[in-house]
CSV table of C-alpha atoms in Angstrom, one decimal:
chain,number,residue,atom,x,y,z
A,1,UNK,CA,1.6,-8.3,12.8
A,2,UNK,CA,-1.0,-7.9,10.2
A,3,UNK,CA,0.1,-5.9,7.3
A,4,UNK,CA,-1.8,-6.7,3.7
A,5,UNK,CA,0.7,-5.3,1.2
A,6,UNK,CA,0.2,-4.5,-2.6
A,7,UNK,CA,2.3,-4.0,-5.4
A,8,UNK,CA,-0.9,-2.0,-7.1
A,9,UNK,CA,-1.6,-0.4,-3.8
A,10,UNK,CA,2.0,1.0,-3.3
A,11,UNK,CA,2.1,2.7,-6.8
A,12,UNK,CA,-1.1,3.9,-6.9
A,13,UNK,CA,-0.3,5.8,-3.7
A,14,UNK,CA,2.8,7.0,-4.9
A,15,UNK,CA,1.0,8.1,-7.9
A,16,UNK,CA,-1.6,10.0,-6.0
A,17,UNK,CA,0.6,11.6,-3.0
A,18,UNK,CA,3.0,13.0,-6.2
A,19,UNK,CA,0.0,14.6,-7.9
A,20,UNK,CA,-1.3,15.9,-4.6
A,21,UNK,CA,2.4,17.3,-4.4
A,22,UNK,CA,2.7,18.7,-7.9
A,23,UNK,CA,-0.3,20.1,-8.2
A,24,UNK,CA,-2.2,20.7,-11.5
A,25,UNK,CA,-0.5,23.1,-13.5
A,26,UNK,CA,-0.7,23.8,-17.3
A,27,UNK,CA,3.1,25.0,-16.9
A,28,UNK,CA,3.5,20.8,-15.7
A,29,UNK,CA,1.5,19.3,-18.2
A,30,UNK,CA,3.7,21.4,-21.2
A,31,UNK,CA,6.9,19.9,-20.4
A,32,UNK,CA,5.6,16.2,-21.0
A,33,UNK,CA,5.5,14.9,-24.6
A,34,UNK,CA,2.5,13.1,-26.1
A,35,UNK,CA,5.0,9.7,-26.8
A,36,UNK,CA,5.9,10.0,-22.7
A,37,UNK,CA,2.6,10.4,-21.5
A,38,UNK,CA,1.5,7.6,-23.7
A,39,UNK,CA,4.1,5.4,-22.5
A,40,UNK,CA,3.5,6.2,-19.1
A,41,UNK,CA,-0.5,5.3,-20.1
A,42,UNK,CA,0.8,2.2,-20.6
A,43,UNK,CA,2.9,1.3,-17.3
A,44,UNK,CA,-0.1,2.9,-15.3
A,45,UNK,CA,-2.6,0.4,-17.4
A,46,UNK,CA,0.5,-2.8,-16.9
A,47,UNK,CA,0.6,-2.2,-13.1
A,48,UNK,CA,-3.0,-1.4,-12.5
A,49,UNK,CA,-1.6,1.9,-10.4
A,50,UNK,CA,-5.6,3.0,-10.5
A,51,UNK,CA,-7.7,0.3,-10.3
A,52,UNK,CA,-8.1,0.6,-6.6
A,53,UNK,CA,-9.8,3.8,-6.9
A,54,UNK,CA,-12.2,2.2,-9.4
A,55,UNK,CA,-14.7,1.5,-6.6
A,56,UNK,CA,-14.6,5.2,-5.1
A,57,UNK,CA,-17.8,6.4,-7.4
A,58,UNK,CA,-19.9,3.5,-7.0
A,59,UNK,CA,-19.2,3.6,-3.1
A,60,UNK,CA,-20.0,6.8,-3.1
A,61,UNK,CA,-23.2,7.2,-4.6
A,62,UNK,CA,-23.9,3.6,-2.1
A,63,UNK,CA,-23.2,5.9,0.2
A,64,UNK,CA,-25.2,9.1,-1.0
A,65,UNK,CA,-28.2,7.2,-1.4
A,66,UNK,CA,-27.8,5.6,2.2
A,67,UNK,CA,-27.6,9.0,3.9
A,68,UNK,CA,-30.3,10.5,2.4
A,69,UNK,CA,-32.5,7.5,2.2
A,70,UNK,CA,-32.1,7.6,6.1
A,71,UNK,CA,-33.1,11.5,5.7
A,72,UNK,CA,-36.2,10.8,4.0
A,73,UNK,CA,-37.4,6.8,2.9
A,74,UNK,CA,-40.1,8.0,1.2
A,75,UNK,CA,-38.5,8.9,-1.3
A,76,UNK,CA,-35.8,6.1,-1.8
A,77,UNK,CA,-36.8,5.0,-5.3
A,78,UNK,CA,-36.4,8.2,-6.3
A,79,UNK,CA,-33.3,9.6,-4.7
A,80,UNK,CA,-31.7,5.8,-6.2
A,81,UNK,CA,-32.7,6.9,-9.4
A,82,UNK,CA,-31.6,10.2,-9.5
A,83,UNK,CA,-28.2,9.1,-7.3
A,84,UNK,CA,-27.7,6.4,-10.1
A,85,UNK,CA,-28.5,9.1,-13.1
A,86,UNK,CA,-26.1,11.6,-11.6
A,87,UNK,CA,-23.2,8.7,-10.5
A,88,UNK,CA,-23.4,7.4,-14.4
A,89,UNK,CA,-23.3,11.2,-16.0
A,90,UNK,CA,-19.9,11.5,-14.1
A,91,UNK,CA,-18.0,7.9,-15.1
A,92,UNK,CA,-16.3,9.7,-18.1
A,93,UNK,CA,-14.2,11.7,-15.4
A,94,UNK,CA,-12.6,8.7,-14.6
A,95,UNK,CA,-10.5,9.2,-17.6
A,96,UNK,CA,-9.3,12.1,-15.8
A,97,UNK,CA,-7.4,10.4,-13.2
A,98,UNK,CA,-5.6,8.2,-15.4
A,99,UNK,CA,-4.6,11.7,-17.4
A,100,UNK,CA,-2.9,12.7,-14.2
A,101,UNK,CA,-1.7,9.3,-12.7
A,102,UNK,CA,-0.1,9.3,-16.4
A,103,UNK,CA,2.1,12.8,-15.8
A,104,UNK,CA,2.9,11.3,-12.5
A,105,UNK,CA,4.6,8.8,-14.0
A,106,UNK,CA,6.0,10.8,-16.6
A,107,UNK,CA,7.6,13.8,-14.4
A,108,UNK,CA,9.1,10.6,-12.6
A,109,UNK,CA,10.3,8.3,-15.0
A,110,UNK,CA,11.8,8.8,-18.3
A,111,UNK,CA,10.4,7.5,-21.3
A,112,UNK,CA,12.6,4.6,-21.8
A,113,UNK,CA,11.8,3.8,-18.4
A,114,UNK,CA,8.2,3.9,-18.9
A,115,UNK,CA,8.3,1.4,-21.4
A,116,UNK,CA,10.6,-1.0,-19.6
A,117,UNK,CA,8.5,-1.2,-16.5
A,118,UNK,CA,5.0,-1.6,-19.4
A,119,UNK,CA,7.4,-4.5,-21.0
A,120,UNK,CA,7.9,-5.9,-17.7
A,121,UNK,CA,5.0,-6.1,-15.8
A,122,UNK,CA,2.8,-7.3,-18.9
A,123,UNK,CA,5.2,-10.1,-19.2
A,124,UNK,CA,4.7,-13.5,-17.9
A,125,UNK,CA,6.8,-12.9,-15.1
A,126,UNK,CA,5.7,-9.2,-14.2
A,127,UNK,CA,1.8,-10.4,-14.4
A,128,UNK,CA,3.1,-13.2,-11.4
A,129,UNK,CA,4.8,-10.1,-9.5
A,130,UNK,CA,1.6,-8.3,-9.4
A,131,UNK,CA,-0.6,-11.6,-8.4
A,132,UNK,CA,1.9,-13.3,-5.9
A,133,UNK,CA,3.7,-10.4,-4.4
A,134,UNK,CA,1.4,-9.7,-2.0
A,135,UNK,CA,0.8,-13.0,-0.9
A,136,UNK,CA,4.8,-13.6,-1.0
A,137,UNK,CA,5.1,-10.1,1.3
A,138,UNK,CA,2.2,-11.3,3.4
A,139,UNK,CA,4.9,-14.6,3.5
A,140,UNK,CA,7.8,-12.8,4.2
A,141,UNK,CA,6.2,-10.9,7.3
A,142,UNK,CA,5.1,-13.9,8.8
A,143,UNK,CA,8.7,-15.3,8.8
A,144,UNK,CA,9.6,-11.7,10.1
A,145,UNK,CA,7.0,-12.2,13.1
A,146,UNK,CA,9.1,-15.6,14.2
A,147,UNK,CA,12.5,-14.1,13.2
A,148,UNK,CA,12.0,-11.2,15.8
A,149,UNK,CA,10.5,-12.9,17.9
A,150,UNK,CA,13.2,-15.5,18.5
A,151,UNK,CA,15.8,-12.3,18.5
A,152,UNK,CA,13.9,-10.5,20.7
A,153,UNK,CA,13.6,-13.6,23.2
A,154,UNK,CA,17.7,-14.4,22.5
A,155,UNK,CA,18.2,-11.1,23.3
A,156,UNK,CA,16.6,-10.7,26.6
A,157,UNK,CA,17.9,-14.3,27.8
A,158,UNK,CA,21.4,-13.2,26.7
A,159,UNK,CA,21.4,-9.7,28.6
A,160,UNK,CA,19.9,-11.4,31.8
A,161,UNK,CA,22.8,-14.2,31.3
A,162,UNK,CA,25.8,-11.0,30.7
A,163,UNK,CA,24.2,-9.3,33.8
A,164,UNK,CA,24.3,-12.1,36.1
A,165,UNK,CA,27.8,-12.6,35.6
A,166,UNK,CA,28.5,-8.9,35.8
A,167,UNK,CA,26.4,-8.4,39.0
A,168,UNK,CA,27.7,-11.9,40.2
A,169,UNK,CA,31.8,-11.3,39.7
A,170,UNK,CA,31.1,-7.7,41.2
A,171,UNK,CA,29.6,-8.1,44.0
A,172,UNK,CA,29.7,-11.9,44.7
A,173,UNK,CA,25.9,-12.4,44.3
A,174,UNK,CA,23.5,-14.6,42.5
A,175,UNK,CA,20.8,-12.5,42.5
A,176,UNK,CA,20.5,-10.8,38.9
A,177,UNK,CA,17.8,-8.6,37.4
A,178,UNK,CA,16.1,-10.4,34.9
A,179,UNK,CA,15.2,-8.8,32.1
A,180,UNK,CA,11.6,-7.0,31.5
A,181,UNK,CA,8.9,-8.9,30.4
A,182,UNK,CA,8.1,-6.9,27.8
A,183,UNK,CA,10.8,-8.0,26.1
A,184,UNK,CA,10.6,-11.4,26.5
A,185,UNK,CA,8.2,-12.4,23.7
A,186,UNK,CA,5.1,-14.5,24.5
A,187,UNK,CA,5.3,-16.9,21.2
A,188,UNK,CA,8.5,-18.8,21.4
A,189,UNK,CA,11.2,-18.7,18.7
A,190,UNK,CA,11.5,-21.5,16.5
A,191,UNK,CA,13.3,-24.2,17.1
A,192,UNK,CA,16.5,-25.3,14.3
């Protein structure tokens, strides 16, 4: 199983799914105070809940400029140019996102909150969580990978034993199904 997990990843998706969800209304953005927002400003900036989507306008314009270098090459120092111009103009929008990431936050967590999780995570201990948990998750799914697979294997030698001894005391036979072998797993548990 390969499964990359992030803290900064998980809340930023969160973030964005509930402003998908929510929508942006003026009727929304009313009921949050300026002191909320700002406190949610600051748990968004302690988490890093956007900085994943930093990269979305520079990988697009990459990718602008590919496609319509490959429409017309003679004119790829120009379409750069005017991709790069255009890209740059739009960089203050960026601000935007954390605006709404920020009511996010704010329609979910209270104030007090808000500051709590900031005061956490920009903490010793909260800057570890964000550097370490994904490596500790990444950790923890390994051992979940030779937990499971030892159950699974226990579990298939233990029904093949129970219906042996069924099929045996019933019938007077040694000749048992064994179990599938899709559920016999092909990396062997670990030994204790």
């Amino acid at each position: 199983m390969n499964i990359v997990f992030s803290f900064r990843r998980l809340a930023s998706v969160v973030g964005t799914v509930a402003v998908l969800s929510a929508g942006f209304s003026p009727a929304y953005a009313q009921e949050i105070s300026d002191a909320h927002l700002q406190s949610a400003r600051k748990a968004i900036a302690a988490i890093h809940a956007t900085d994943q989507f930093d990269e979305f306008l520079p990988s697009t314009a990459r990718d602008l400029k590919d496609e319509l270098e490959r429409k017309d090459p003679n004119l790829s120092n120009m379409i750069s140019e005017i991709v790069d111009e255009q890209a740059l103009a739009l960089v203050k929008r960026r601000s935007d996102l954390e605006v709404e990431a920020a009511r996010v936050y704010a329609n979910h967590f209270s104030q007090a909150e808000l500051d709590q999780i900031a005061t956490f995570y920009e903490s010793d201990t909260g800057k570890k969580l964000l550097s370490e948990g994904p490596s500790a998750v990444r950790g923890i799914i390994s051992a979940f990978d030779v937990w499971s697979q030892g159950i699974a294997q226990d579990l298939a030698t233990n029904v093949g034993r129970e219906m042996a001894q069924r099929i045996g005391g019933q019938a007077g036979s040694n000749d048992a199904p064994t179990p599938p072998q899709s559920a016999v797993p092909t990396v062997p548990a670990p030994t204790q």
